[in-house]
CSV table of C-alpha atoms in Angstrom, one decimal:
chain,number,residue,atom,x,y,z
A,1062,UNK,CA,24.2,9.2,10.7
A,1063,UNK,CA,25.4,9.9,7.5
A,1064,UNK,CA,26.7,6.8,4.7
A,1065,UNK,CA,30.4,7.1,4.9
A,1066,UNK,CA,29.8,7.2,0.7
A,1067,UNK,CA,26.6,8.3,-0.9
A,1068,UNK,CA,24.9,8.1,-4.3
A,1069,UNK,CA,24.8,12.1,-4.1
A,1070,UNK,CA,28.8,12.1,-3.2
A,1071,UNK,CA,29.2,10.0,-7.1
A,1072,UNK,CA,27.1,12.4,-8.7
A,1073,UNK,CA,28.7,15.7,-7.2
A,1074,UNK,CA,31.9,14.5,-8.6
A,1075,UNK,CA,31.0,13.0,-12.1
A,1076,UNK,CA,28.0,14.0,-12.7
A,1077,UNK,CA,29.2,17.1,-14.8
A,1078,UNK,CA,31.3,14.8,-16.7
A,1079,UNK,CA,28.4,12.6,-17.7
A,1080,UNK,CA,25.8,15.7,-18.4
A,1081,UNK,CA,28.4,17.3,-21.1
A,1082,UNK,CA,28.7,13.4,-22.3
A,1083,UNK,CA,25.4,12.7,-23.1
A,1084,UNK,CA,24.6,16.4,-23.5
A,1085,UNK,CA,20.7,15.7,-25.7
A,1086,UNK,CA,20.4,11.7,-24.3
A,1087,UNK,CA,19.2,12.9,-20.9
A,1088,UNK,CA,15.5,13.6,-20.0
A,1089,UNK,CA,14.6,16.5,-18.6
A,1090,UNK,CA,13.1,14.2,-15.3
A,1091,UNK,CA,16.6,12.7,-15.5
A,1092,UNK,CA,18.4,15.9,-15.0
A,1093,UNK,CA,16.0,17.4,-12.4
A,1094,UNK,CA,16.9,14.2,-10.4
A,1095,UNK,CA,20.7,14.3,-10.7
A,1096,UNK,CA,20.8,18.0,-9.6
A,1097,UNK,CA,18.2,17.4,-6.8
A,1098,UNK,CA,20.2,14.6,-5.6
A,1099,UNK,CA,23.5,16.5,-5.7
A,1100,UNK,CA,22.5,19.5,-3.8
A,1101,UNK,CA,20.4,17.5,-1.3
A,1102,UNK,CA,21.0,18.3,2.2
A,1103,UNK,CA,23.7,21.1,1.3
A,1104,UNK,CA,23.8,25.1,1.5
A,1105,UNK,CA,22.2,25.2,-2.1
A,1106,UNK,CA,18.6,24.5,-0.7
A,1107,UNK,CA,19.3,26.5,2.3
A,1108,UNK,CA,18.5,25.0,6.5
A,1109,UNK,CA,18.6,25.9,9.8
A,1110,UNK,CA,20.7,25.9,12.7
A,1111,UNK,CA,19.5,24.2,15.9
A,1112,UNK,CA,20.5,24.6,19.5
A,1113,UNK,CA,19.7,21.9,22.3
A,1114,UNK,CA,17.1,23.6,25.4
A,1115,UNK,CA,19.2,21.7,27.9
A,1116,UNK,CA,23.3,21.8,26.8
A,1117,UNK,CA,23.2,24.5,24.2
A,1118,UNK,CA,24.9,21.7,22.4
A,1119,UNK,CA,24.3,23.4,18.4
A,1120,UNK,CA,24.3,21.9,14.6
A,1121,UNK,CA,23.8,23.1,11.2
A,1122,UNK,CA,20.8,20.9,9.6
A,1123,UNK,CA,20.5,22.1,5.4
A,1124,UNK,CA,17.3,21.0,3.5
A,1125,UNK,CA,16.2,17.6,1.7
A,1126,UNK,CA,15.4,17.4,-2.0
A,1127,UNK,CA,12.6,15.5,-1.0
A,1128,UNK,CA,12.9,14.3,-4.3
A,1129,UNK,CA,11.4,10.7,-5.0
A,1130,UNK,CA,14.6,9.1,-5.9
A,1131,UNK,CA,16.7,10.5,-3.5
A,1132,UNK,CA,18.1,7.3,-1.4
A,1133,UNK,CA,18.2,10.4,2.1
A,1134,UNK,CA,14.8,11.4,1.1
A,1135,UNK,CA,12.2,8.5,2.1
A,1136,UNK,CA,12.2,8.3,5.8
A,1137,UNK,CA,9.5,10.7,6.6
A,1138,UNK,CA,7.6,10.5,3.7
A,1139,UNK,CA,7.7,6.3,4.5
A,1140,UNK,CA,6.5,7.4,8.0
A,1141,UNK,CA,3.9,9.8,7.1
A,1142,UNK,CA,2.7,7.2,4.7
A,1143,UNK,CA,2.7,4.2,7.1
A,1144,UNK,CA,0.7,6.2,9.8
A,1145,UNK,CA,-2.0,6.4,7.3
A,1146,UNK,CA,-2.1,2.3,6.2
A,1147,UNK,CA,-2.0,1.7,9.7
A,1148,UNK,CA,-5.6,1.8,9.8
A,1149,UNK,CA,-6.8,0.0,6.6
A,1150,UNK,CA,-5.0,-3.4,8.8
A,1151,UNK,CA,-7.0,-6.5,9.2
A,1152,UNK,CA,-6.5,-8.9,11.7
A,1153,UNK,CA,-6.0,-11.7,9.0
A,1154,UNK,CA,-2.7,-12.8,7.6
A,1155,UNK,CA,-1.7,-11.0,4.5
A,1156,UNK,CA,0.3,-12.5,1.3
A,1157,UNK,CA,3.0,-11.0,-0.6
A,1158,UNK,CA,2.5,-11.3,-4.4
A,1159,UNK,CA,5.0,-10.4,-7.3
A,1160,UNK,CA,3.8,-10.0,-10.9
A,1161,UNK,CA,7.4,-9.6,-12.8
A,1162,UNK,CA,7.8,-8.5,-17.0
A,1163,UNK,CA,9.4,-11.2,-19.1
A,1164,UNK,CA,13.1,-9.6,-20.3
A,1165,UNK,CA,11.0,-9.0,-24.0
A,1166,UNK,CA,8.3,-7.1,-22.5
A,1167,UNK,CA,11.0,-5.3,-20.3
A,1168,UNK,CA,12.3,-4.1,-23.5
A,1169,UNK,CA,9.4,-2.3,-24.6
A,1170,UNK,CA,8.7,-1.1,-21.6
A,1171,UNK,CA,12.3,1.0,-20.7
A,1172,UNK,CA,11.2,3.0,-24.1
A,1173,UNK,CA,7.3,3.2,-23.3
A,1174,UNK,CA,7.7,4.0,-19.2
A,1175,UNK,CA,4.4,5.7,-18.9
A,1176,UNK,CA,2.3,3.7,-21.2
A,1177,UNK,CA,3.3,-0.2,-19.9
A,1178,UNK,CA,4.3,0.5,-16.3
A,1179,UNK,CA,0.3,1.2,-16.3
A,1180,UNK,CA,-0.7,-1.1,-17.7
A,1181,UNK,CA,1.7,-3.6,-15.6
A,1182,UNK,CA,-0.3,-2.0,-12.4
A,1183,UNK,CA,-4.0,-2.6,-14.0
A,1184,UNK,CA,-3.4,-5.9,-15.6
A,1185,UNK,CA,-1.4,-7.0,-12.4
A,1186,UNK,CA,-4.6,-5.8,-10.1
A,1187,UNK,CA,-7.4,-7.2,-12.7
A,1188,UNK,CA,-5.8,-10.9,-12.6
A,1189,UNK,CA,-5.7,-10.7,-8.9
A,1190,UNK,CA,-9.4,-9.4,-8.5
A,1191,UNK,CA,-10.9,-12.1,-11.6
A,1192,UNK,CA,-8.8,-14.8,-10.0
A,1193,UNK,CA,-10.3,-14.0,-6.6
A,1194,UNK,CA,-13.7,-13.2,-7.3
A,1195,UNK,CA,-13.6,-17.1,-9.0
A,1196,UNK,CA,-16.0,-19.0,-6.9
A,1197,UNK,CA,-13.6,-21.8,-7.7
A,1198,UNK,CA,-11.2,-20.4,-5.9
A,1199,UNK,CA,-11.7,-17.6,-3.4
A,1200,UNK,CA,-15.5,-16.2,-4.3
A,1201,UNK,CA,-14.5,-13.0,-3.1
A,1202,UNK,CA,-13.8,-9.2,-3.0
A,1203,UNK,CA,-10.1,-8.6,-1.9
A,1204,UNK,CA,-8.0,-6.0,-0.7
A,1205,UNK,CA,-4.8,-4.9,-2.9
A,1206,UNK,CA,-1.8,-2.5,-2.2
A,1207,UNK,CA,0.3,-2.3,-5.0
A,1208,UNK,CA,4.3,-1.1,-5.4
A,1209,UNK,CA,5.8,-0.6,-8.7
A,1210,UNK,CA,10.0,-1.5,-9.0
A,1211,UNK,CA,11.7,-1.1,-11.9
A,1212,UNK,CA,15.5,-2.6,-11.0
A,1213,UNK,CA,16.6,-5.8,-10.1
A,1214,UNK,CA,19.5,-5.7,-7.1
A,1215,UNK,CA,22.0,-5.2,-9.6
A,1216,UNK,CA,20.3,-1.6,-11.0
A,1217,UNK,CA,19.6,-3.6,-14.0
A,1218,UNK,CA,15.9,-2.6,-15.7
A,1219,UNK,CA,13.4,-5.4,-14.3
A,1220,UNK,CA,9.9,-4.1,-13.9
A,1221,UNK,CA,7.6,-6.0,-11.2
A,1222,UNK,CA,4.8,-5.3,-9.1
A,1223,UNK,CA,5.0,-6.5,-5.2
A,1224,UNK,CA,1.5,-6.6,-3.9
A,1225,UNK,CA,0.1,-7.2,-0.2
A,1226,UNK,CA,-3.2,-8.8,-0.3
A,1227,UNK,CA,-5.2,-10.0,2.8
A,1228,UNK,CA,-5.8,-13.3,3.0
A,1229,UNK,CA,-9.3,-13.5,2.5
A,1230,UNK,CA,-12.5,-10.7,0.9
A,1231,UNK,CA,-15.6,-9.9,1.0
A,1232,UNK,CA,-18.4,-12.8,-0.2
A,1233,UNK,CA,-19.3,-11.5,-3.6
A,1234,UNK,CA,-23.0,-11.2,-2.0
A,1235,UNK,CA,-21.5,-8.4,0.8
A,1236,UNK,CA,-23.1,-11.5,3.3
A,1237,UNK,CA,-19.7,-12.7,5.1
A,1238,UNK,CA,-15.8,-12.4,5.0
A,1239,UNK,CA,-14.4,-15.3,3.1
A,1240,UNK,CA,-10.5,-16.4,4.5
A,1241,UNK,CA,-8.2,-18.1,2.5
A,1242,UNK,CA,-6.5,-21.1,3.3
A,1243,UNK,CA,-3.7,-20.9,5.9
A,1244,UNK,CA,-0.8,-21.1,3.7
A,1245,UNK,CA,-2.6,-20.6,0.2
A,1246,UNK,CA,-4.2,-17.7,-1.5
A,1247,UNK,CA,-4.6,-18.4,-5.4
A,1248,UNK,CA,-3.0,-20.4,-7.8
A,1249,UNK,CA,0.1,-18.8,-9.1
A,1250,UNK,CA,-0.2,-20.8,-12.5
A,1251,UNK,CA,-3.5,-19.7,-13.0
A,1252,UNK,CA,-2.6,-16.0,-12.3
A,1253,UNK,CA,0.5,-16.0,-14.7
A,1254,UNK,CA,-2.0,-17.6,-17.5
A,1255,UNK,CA,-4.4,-14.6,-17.1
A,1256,UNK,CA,-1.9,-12.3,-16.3
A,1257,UNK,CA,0.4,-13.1,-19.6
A,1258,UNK,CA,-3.1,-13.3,-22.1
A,1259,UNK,CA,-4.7,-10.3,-20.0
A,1260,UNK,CA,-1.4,-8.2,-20.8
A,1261,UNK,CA,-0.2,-9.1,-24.2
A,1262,UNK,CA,-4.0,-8.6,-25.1
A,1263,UNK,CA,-3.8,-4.7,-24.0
A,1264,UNK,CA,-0.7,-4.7,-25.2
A,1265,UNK,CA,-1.5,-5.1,-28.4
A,1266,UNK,CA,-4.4,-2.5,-28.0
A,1267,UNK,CA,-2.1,0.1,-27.1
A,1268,UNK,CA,0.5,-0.5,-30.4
A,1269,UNK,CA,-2.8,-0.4,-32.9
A,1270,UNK,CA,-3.9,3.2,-30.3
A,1271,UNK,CA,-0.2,4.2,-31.8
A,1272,UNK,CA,0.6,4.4,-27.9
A,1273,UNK,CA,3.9,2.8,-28.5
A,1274,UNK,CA,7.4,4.4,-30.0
A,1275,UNK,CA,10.4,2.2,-31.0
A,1276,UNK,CA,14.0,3.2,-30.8
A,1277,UNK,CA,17.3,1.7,-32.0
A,1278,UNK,CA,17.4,-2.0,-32.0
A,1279,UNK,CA,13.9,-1.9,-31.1
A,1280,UNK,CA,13.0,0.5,-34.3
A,1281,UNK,CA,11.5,-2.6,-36.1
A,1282,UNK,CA,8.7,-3.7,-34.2
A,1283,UNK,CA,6.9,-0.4,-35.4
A,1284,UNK,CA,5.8,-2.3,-38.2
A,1285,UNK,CA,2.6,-4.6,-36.7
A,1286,UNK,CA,3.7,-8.0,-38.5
A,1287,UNK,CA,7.6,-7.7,-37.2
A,1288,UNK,CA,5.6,-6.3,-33.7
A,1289,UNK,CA,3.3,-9.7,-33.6
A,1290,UNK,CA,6.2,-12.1,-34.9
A,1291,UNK,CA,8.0,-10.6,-31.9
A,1292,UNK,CA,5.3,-11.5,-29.4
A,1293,UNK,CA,4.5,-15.0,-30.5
A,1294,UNK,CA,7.0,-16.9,-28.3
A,1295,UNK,CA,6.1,-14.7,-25.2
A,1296,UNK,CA,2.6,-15.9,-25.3
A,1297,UNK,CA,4.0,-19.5,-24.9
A,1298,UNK,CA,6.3,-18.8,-22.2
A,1299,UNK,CA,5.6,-19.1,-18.7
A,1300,UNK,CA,4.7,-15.6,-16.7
A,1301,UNK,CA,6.7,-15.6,-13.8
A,1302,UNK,CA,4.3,-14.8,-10.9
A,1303,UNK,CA,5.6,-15.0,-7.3
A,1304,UNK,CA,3.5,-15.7,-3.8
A,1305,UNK,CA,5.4,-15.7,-1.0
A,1306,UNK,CA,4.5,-17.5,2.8
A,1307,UNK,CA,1.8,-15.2,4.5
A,1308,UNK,CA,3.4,-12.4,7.3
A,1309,UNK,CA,3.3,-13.7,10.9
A,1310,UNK,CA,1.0,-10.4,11.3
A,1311,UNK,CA,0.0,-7.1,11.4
A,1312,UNK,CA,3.0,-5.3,12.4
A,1313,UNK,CA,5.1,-7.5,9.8
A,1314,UNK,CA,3.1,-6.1,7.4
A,1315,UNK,CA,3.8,-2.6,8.3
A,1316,UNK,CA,7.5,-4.0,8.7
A,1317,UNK,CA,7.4,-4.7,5.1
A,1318,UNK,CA,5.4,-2.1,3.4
A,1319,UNK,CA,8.1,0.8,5.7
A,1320,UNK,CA,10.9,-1.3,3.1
A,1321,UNK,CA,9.5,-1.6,0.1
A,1322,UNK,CA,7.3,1.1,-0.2
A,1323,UNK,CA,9.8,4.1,-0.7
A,1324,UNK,CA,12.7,2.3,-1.9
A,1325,UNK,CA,14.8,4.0,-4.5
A,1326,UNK,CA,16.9,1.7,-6.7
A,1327,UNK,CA,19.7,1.4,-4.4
A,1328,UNK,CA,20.3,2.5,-1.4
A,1329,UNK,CA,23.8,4.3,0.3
A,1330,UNK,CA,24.2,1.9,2.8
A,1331,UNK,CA,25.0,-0.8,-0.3
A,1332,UNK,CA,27.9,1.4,-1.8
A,1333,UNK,CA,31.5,0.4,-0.6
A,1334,UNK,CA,33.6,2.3,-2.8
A,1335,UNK,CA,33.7,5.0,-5.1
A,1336,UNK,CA,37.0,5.1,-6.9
A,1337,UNK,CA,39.4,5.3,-10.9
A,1338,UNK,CA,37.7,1.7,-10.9
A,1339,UNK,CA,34.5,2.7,-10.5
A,1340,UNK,CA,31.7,2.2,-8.1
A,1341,UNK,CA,31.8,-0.7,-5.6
A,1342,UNK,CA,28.2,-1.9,-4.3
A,1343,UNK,CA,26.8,-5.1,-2.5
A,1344,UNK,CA,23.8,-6.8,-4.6
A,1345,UNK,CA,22.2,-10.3,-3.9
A,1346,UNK,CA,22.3,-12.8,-6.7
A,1347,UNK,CA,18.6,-14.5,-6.6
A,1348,UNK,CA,20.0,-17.6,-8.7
A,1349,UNK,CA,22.4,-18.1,-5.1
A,1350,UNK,CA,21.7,-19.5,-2.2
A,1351,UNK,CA,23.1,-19.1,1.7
A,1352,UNK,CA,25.9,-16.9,2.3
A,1353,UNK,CA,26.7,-16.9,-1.2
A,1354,UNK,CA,23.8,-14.9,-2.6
A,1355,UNK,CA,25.4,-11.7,-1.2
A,1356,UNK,CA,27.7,-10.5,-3.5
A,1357,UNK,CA,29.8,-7.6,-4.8
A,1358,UNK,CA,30.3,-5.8,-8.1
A,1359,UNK,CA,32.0,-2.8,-9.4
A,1360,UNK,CA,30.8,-0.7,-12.5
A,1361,UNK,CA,32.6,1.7,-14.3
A,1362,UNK,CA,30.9,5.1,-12.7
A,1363,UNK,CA,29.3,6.0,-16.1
A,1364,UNK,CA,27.7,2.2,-16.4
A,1365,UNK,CA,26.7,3.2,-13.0
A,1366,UNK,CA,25.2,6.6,-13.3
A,1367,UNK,CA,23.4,5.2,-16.5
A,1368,UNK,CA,21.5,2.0,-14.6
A,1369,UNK,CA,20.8,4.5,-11.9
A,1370,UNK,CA,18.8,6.9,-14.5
A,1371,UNK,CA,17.0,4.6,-16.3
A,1372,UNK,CA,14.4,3.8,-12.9
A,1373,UNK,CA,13.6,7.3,-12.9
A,1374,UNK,CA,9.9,7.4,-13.3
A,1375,UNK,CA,8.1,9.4,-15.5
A,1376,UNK,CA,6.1,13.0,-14.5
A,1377,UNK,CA,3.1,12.6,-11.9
A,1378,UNK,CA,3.4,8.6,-12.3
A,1379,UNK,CA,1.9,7.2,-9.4
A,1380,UNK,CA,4.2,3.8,-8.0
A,1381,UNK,CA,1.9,3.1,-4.9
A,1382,UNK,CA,-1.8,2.1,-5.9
A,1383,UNK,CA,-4.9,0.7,-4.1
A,1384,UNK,CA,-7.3,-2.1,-5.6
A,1385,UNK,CA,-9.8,-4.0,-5.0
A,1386,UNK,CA,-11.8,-2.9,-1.5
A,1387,UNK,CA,-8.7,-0.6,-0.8
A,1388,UNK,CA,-9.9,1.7,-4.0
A,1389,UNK,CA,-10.3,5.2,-3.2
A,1390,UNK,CA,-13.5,5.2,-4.5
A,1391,UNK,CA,-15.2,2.7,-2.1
A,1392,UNK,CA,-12.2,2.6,0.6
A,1393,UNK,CA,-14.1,3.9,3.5
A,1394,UNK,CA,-17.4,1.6,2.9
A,1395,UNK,CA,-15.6,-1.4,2.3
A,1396,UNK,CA,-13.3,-1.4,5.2
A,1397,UNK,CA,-16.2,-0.5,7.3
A,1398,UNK,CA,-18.2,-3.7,6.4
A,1399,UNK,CA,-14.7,-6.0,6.1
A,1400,UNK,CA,-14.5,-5.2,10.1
A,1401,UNK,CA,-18.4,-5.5,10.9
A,1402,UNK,CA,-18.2,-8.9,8.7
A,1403,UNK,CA,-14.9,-9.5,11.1
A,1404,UNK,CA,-16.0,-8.3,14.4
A,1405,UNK,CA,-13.3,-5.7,14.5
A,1406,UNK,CA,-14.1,-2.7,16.2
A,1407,UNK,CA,-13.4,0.9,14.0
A,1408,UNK,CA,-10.2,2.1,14.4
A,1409,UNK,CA,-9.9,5.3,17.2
A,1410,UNK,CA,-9.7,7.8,15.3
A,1411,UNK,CA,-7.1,10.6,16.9
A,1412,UNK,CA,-7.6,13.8,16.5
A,1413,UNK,CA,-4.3,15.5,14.4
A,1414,UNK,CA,-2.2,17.7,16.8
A,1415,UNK,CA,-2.1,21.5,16.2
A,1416,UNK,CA,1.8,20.8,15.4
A,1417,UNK,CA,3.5,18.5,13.2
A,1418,UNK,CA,5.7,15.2,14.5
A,1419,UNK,CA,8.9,16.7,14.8
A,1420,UNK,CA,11.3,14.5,13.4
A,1421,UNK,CA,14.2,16.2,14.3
A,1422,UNK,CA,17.5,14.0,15.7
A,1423,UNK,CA,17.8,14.4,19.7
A,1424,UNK,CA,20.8,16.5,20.5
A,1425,UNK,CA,23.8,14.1,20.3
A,1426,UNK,CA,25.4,14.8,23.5
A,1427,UNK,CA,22.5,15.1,26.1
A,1428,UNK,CA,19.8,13.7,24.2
A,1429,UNK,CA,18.0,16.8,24.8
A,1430,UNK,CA,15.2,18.8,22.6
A,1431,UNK,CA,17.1,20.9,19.5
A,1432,UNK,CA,14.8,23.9,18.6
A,1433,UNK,CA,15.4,26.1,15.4
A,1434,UNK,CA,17.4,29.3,16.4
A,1435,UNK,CA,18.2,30.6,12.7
A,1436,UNK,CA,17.3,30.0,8.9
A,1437,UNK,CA,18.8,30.5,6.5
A,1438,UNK,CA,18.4,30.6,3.0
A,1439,UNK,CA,19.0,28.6,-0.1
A,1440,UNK,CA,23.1,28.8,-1.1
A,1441,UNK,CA,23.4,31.2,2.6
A,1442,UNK,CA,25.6,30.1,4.9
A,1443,UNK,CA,24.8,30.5,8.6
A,1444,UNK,CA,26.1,33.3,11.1
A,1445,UNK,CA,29.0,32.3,13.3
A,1446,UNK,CA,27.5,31.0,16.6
A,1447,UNK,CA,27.4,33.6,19.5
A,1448,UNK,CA,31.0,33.2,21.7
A,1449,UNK,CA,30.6,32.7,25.6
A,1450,UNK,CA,31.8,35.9,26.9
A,1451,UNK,CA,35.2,35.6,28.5
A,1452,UNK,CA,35.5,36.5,32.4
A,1453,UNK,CA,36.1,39.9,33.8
A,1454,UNK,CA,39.2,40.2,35.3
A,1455,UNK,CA,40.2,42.1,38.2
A,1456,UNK,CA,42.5,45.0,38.0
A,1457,UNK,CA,45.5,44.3,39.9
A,1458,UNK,CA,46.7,47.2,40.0
């Protein structure tokens, strides 16, 4: 059912406005979003119109973007993605692990997307896996699935990593499946310590590579001296790094990932109004607790169209990665011996059906099948329906 106010609804109506306003400010990824978004689900990418087998019942359905960022775009692609992870499950509890950015490093990284949200994901994945392989702490080979988010719940720009990692690996030795305590995986002091010298490190690497540009109040750290002065309280501060209570199981897992995995920066259910004021939305303040952590703000609608933009990722940038013995490279080998080492029998493997899941809504009066009767293409409109005929009447005279 559709959002009785949409993202794409804000755009249609201001997003000219803002375009001609910050005509030269926009990237080109930025732009592709905003018209994708906009014309989403409308006559200008074209649909079908589908008829119910059983009540004749008919709709007009136009096309998704199937743009990344579009908040109506992720269901299937969510689905199509879950049936696939489905398989890599272990029957061990899994943990939940955020690596966040200090606000300094954040900085950097809104003018260097590519370059740092990388290295985020590797440095993020190589504390986990040195950490684990530790014989004084786990001694073992583990399993990682990785999610980049760039916003916090207010749109503002915080980059962080959630992982899901199974609570337990693979003895470094291949010999026997090593579990983690209950309740504990790793020491989160420990990981933030590596995690903070592992990054700042490569960090460092990638400004002497000339991998780094610097922009308005930022220009100055282009010189290396300003550039390490800058860096030298962050290596003393605390790296935040987050592990939360292990999922009660399998299908919470899944539960999770079908969230977190797709999730644009805000979604349309969260928008309440959309008016001279600006753009109403719910958002949770973390620093709250109770009832109180739900809250509600209102931005002006080019503060909001601005906060949305900025988590637009760069070109081909992959936000879902594997580590660890979920690694593309040794995936299938690895999860083979992790349910030998286990005594978990090899998932059936079914065989795909000559047709693809149809995903389509049931027919909304009867519940009935809706089958495609008519296309139509991109800024088309659909023929009128047919008309019942009307009843022959008798001649009376």
């Amino acid at each position: 059912m559709r959002a009785s106010l949409e993202v794409a609804d804000i755009f249609r109506s201001a997003g000219p406005a803002y375009r001609a306003a910050h005509a030269g400010h926009l990237s080109l990824g930025q732009l592709k979003v905003m018209t994708a978004i906009e014309n989403c689900r409308t006559a200008a990418l074209g649909g079908h119109v589908e008829a119910c087998d059983d009540c004749g019942h008919w709709r007009i359905a136009y096309n998704s973007c199937r743009n990344r960022h579009c908040p109506k775009c992720q269901g299937a692609a969510a689905r199509t993605w879950l049936a696939a992870r489905e398989a890599d499950l272990l029957p061990v509890g899994y943990f939940h692990v955020v690596f966040t950015l200090p606000t300094e490093i954040a900085d950097i990284a809104w003018q260097n997307k590519a370059a740092v949200y990388d290295l985020l994901f590797r440095t993020a994945a190589d504390t986990m896996l040195t950490i684990a392989a530790d014989p004084k702490h786990l001694g073992a080979r583990v399993g990682i699935t990785a999610v980049l988010h760039t916003w916090g719940s207010a749109l503002t720009h915080h980059p962080h990593v959630h992982m899901i990692v199974p609570g337990g690996g693979i003895a470094l030795d291949g010999t026997r499946w090593v579990s983690s305590r209950p309740a504990f995986l790793l020491p989160v002091r420990i990981l933030g310590a590596l995690f903070r010298r592992l990054f700042l490190t490569r960090l460092l690497a990638l400004f002497d590579a000339g991998k780094l540009a610097f922009f308005g109040a930022l220009a100055g750290l282009a010189a290396r001296k300003i550039f390490l002065r800058y860096l030298s309280p962050i290596r003393k501060k605390r790296w935040v790094v987050y592990a939360k209570p292990p999922f009660a199981g399998p299908q919470a897992v899944l539960a999770y990932l079908s969230r977190y995995t797709h999730r644009v920066a805000i979604s349309n259910r969260r928008l309440i109004a959309f008016d001279e004021t600006g753009v109403t939305f719910r958002y949770k303040d973390y620093r709250r607790d109770g009832a109180e952590r739900q809250q509600v703000m209102t931005l002006a609608t080019d503060e909001f169209i601005r906060r949305f933009l900025i988590h637009v990722l760069p070109r081909g940038f992959h936000r879902i990665r594997h580590y660890g013995l979920l690694a593309s490279s040794t995936h299938k080998e690895a999860m083979a011996l992790a349910r030998k080492l286990l005594g978990v029998a090899a998932p059936i493997v079914e065989l795909e059906p000559e047709e693809p899941p149809d995903h389509r809504l049931p027919c909304p009066c009867c519940g009935g099948h809706m089958t495609i009767i008519e296309a139509f293409a991109r800024w088309c409109q659909p023929r009128a329906p047919p008309q019942p005929a009307s009843p022959i009447r008798e001649n009376t005279l």
